[in-house]
mmCIF file of C-alpha atoms in Angstrom:
data_model
loop_
_atom_site.group_PDB
_atom_site.id
_atom_site.type_symbol
_atom_site.label_atom_id
_atom_site.label_comp_id
_atom_site.label_asym_id
_atom_site.label_seq_id
_atom_site.Cartn_x
_atom_site.Cartn_y
_atom_site.Cartn_z
ATOM 1 C CA MET A 10 124.393 156.666 56.287
ATOM 2 C CA VAL A 11 123.105 153.523 54.461
ATOM 3 C CA PHE A 12 125.032 152.208 52.491
ATOM 4 C CA ARG A 13 123.367 150.258 48.399
ATOM 5 C CA THR A 14 124.200 147.664 45.960
ATOM 6 C CA GLY A 15 122.892 148.379 42.973
ATOM 7 C CA ARG A 16 119.359 149.784 44.045
ATOM 8 C CA LEU A 17 119.309 147.119 47.365
ATOM 9 C CA LEU A 18 119.644 148.299 50.579
ATOM 10 C CA ASN A 19 122.450 145.569 51.879
ATOM 11 C CA PRO A 20 120.910 143.449 54.508
ATOM 12 C CA ALA A 21 123.617 142.850 56.523
ATOM 13 C CA LEU A 22 124.472 146.043 56.322
ATOM 14 C CA VAL A 23 121.334 147.489 57.972
ATOM 15 C CA LEU A 24 121.432 144.109 61.181
ATOM 16 C CA LEU A 25 124.950 144.667 61.673
ATOM 17 C CA LEU A 26 124.913 148.617 62.332
ATOM 18 C CA GLY A 27 121.130 148.223 63.752
ATOM 19 C CA GLY A 28 122.380 145.987 66.224
ATOM 20 C CA CYS A 29 125.592 147.766 67.514
ATOM 21 C CA ALA A 30 122.659 151.291 67.951
ATOM 22 C CA VAL A 31 122.843 152.413 71.454
ATOM 23 C CA PHE A 32 120.170 155.294 71.711
ATOM 24 C CA PRO A 33 119.988 157.717 74.397
ATOM 25 C CA GLY A 34 118.755 156.727 77.859
ATOM 26 C CA GLN A 35 119.895 152.477 76.884
ATOM 27 C CA GLU A 36 122.288 151.512 78.652
ATOM 28 C CA ARG A 37 123.985 148.375 76.872
ATOM 29 C CA GLU A 38 126.841 147.028 79.681
ATOM 30 C CA ARG A 39 129.762 144.317 78.899
ATOM 31 C CA THR A 40 129.597 140.410 80.442
ATOM 32 C CA THR A 41 132.296 138.715 80.137
ATOM 33 C CA ARG A 42 131.869 134.689 81.446
ATOM 34 C CA THR A 43 135.139 134.584 82.460
ATOM 35 C CA GLY A 44 134.172 130.495 84.136
ATOM 36 C CA GLY A 45 134.595 128.794 87.385
ATOM 37 C CA GLY A 46 131.713 131.411 88.998
ATOM 38 C CA VAL A 47 133.606 134.763 87.825
ATOM 39 C CA GLU A 48 132.087 137.379 85.951
ATOM 40 C CA ASN A 49 133.674 140.549 83.965
ATOM 41 C CA VAL A 50 129.844 142.942 83.985
ATOM 42 C CA GLY A 51 129.951 146.819 82.887
ATOM 43 C CA GLY A 52 133.552 146.850 84.172
ATOM 44 C CA ALA A 53 133.229 145.249 87.261
ATOM 45 C CA THR A 54 134.490 141.246 88.673
ATOM 46 C CA ILE A 55 131.777 139.653 90.076
ATOM 47 C CA ILE A 56 132.552 136.276 91.416
ATOM 48 C CA SER A 57 130.327 133.940 93.026
ATOM 49 C CA GLY A 58 131.127 132.030 96.814
ATOM 50 C CA VAL A 59 131.113 129.100 94.812
ATOM 51 C CA ALA A 60 134.242 130.359 93.286
ATOM 52 C CA LEU A 61 135.735 131.875 95.831
ATOM 53 C CA GLY A 62 135.431 128.471 98.205
ATOM 54 C CA GLU A 63 137.194 127.187 96.279
ATOM 55 C CA TYR A 64 140.593 128.688 96.694
ATOM 56 C CA GLY A 65 139.152 128.642 101.146
ATOM 57 C CA GLY A 66 140.761 130.928 103.022
ATOM 58 C CA SER A 67 140.280 134.500 103.739
ATOM 59 C CA VAL A 68 138.156 136.753 101.127
ATOM 60 C CA LEU A 69 141.542 138.575 100.310
ATOM 61 C CA ASP A 70 142.834 134.899 99.355
ATOM 62 C CA ALA A 71 140.497 133.864 97.174
ATOM 63 C CA LEU A 72 140.347 137.691 95.023
ATOM 64 C CA GLN A 73 143.664 137.494 93.729
ATOM 65 C CA GLY A 74 144.102 136.715 90.779
ATOM 66 C CA GLN A 75 139.815 136.829 89.884
ATOM 67 C CA VAL A 76 140.198 140.534 89.960
ATOM 68 C CA PRO A 77 142.467 141.696 86.489
ATOM 69 C CA GLY A 78 144.514 144.930 88.070
ATOM 70 C CA MET A 79 144.127 144.177 91.374
ATOM 71 C CA LYS A 80 147.169 144.195 93.689
ATOM 72 C CA ILE A 81 147.434 143.560 97.371
ATOM 73 C CA LEU A 82 150.216 144.610 99.083
ATOM 74 C CA PRO A 83 150.075 142.731 103.299
ATOM 75 C CA HIS A 84 152.138 144.360 105.765
ATOM 76 C CA LEU A 85 152.840 142.617 108.520
ATOM 77 C CA ASP A 86 151.571 145.124 111.575
ATOM 78 C CA GLN A 87 148.756 147.157 109.435
ATOM 79 C CA CYS A 88 145.401 145.921 106.873
ATOM 80 C CA PRO A 89 146.595 145.302 103.250
ATOM 81 C CA GLN A 90 147.070 148.237 100.721
ATOM 82 C CA ILE A 91 145.412 147.516 97.932
ATOM 83 C CA SER A 92 144.714 149.161 94.761
ATOM 84 C CA LEU A 93 142.110 148.477 92.056
ATOM 85 C CA ARG A 94 144.343 150.241 89.506
ATOM 86 C CA SER A 95 147.105 148.929 87.534
ATOM 87 C CA HIS A 96 148.255 152.465 87.162
ATOM 88 C CA VAL A 97 148.166 153.341 90.629
ATOM 89 C CA SER A 98 150.627 152.842 93.254
ATOM 90 C CA PHE A 99 151.641 152.425 96.286
ATOM 91 C CA GLN A 100 153.484 155.287 98.064
ATOM 92 C CA SER A 101 150.083 156.791 100.156
ATOM 93 C CA VAL A 102 146.189 154.761 100.793
ATOM 94 C CA VAL A 103 144.363 153.837 97.719
ATOM 95 C CA ASN A 104 142.780 151.424 99.705
ATOM 96 C CA PRO A 105 139.382 151.296 98.328
ATOM 97 C CA GLN A 106 136.285 151.785 100.017
ATOM 98 C CA VAL A 107 134.174 147.806 101.602
ATOM 99 C CA TYR A 108 131.388 147.106 102.436
ATOM 100 C CA VAL A 109 130.193 143.856 104.101
ATOM 101 C CA ASP A 110 126.301 143.170 103.502
ATOM 102 C CA GLY A 111 125.282 146.737 102.208
ATOM 103 C CA THR A 112 127.275 147.764 106.444
ATOM 104 C CA ARG A 113 130.696 149.582 105.378
ATOM 105 C CA ALA A 114 133.482 148.586 106.752
ATOM 106 C CA THR A 115 136.886 151.047 108.251
ATOM 107 C CA ASP A 116 139.562 149.500 106.729
ATOM 108 C CA THR A 117 140.986 146.377 104.232
ATOM 109 C CA CYS A 118 141.309 144.060 107.112
ATOM 110 C CA ILE A 119 137.720 142.342 107.039
ATOM 111 C CA LEU A 120 139.205 140.801 103.746
ATOM 112 C CA GLN A 121 141.428 139.338 105.585
ATOM 113 C CA SER A 122 138.960 138.187 108.161
ATOM 114 C CA LEU A 123 136.266 136.720 106.535
ATOM 115 C CA ARG A 124 136.582 133.104 105.379
ATOM 116 C CA SER A 125 135.360 132.561 101.515
ATOM 117 C CA ASP A 126 133.480 129.548 102.738
ATOM 118 C CA ASP A 127 130.969 132.356 104.172
ATOM 119 C CA VAL A 128 130.273 134.512 101.149
ATOM 120 C CA ASP A 129 127.844 133.866 98.476
ATOM 121 C CA SER A 130 129.473 137.126 96.279
ATOM 122 C CA VAL A 131 131.359 139.839 95.690
ATOM 123 C CA GLU A 132 131.051 142.543 93.308
ATOM 124 C CA VAL A 133 134.811 144.666 92.811
ATOM 125 C CA TYR A 134 133.541 147.742 91.096
ATOM 126 C CA PRO A 135 137.935 149.371 89.890
ATOM 127 C CA MET A 136 136.225 152.873 88.815
ATOM 128 C CA GLY A 137 134.435 153.189 92.759
ATOM 129 C CA VAL A 138 130.742 153.962 91.035
ATOM 130 C CA THR A 139 128.329 150.575 91.210
ATOM 131 C CA LYS A 140 124.630 151.235 89.917
ATOM 132 C CA ARG A 141 123.241 149.744 93.578
ATOM 133 C CA PRO A 142 121.149 152.120 95.801
ATOM 134 C CA GLY A 143 122.741 152.610 99.514
ATOM 135 C CA TYR A 144 126.466 152.402 97.766
ATOM 136 C CA ALA A 145 128.341 156.004 97.422
ATOM 137 C CA THR A 146 131.608 156.070 94.883
ATOM 138 C CA HIS A 147 134.343 156.065 95.553
ATOM 139 C CA ALA A 148 137.837 157.080 93.985
ATOM 140 C CA HIS A 149 140.015 153.603 94.785
ATOM 141 C CA GLY A 150 136.441 151.630 93.492
ATOM 142 C CA LEU A 151 134.834 149.617 95.261
ATOM 143 C CA ILE A 152 134.675 146.156 96.854
ATOM 144 C CA LEU A 153 131.131 144.627 97.733
ATOM 145 C CA VAL A 154 131.008 141.602 99.922
ATOM 146 C CA PHE A 155 128.187 139.857 100.353
ATOM 147 C CA LEU A 156 127.516 137.192 102.443
ATOM 148 C CA ARG A 157 125.746 133.386 102.973
ATOM 149 C CA GLY A 158 121.642 133.899 104.455
ATOM 150 C CA ALA A 159 122.356 137.364 105.044
ATOM 151 C CA GLY A 160 118.730 137.961 102.838
ATOM 152 C CA GLU A 161 117.411 134.984 103.693
#
């Protein structure tokens, strides 16, 4: 569809429509910087180690309030239950899959055990899909933890 003003194309409209076009095979990721080392990229929340370190304590403590829709239900004698999508209830186990430096954790207790000062970054995928190779999709989301110095 081409809009004309008189006999000339409207250049502003052409630029606007052309800049919004997404062609087959081309993906467009939306990036939002929320400041303080937290970014929302294509539905994922990426939190830098600097941002985590500001909170001190465990990684789980540092994640609270950083990830949109994330809810944590602590238990005294069990691992915490975590929901990454606000519409999910805690009536059944809905925990996301947690990986630390590419190794799958058995439960969410690891997030309480790890100190936020030891972490380089955390990536949270509420929909459970990442483009990173080596990670399986998971219906209740993914939390990927990368420790400092692990890749060096």
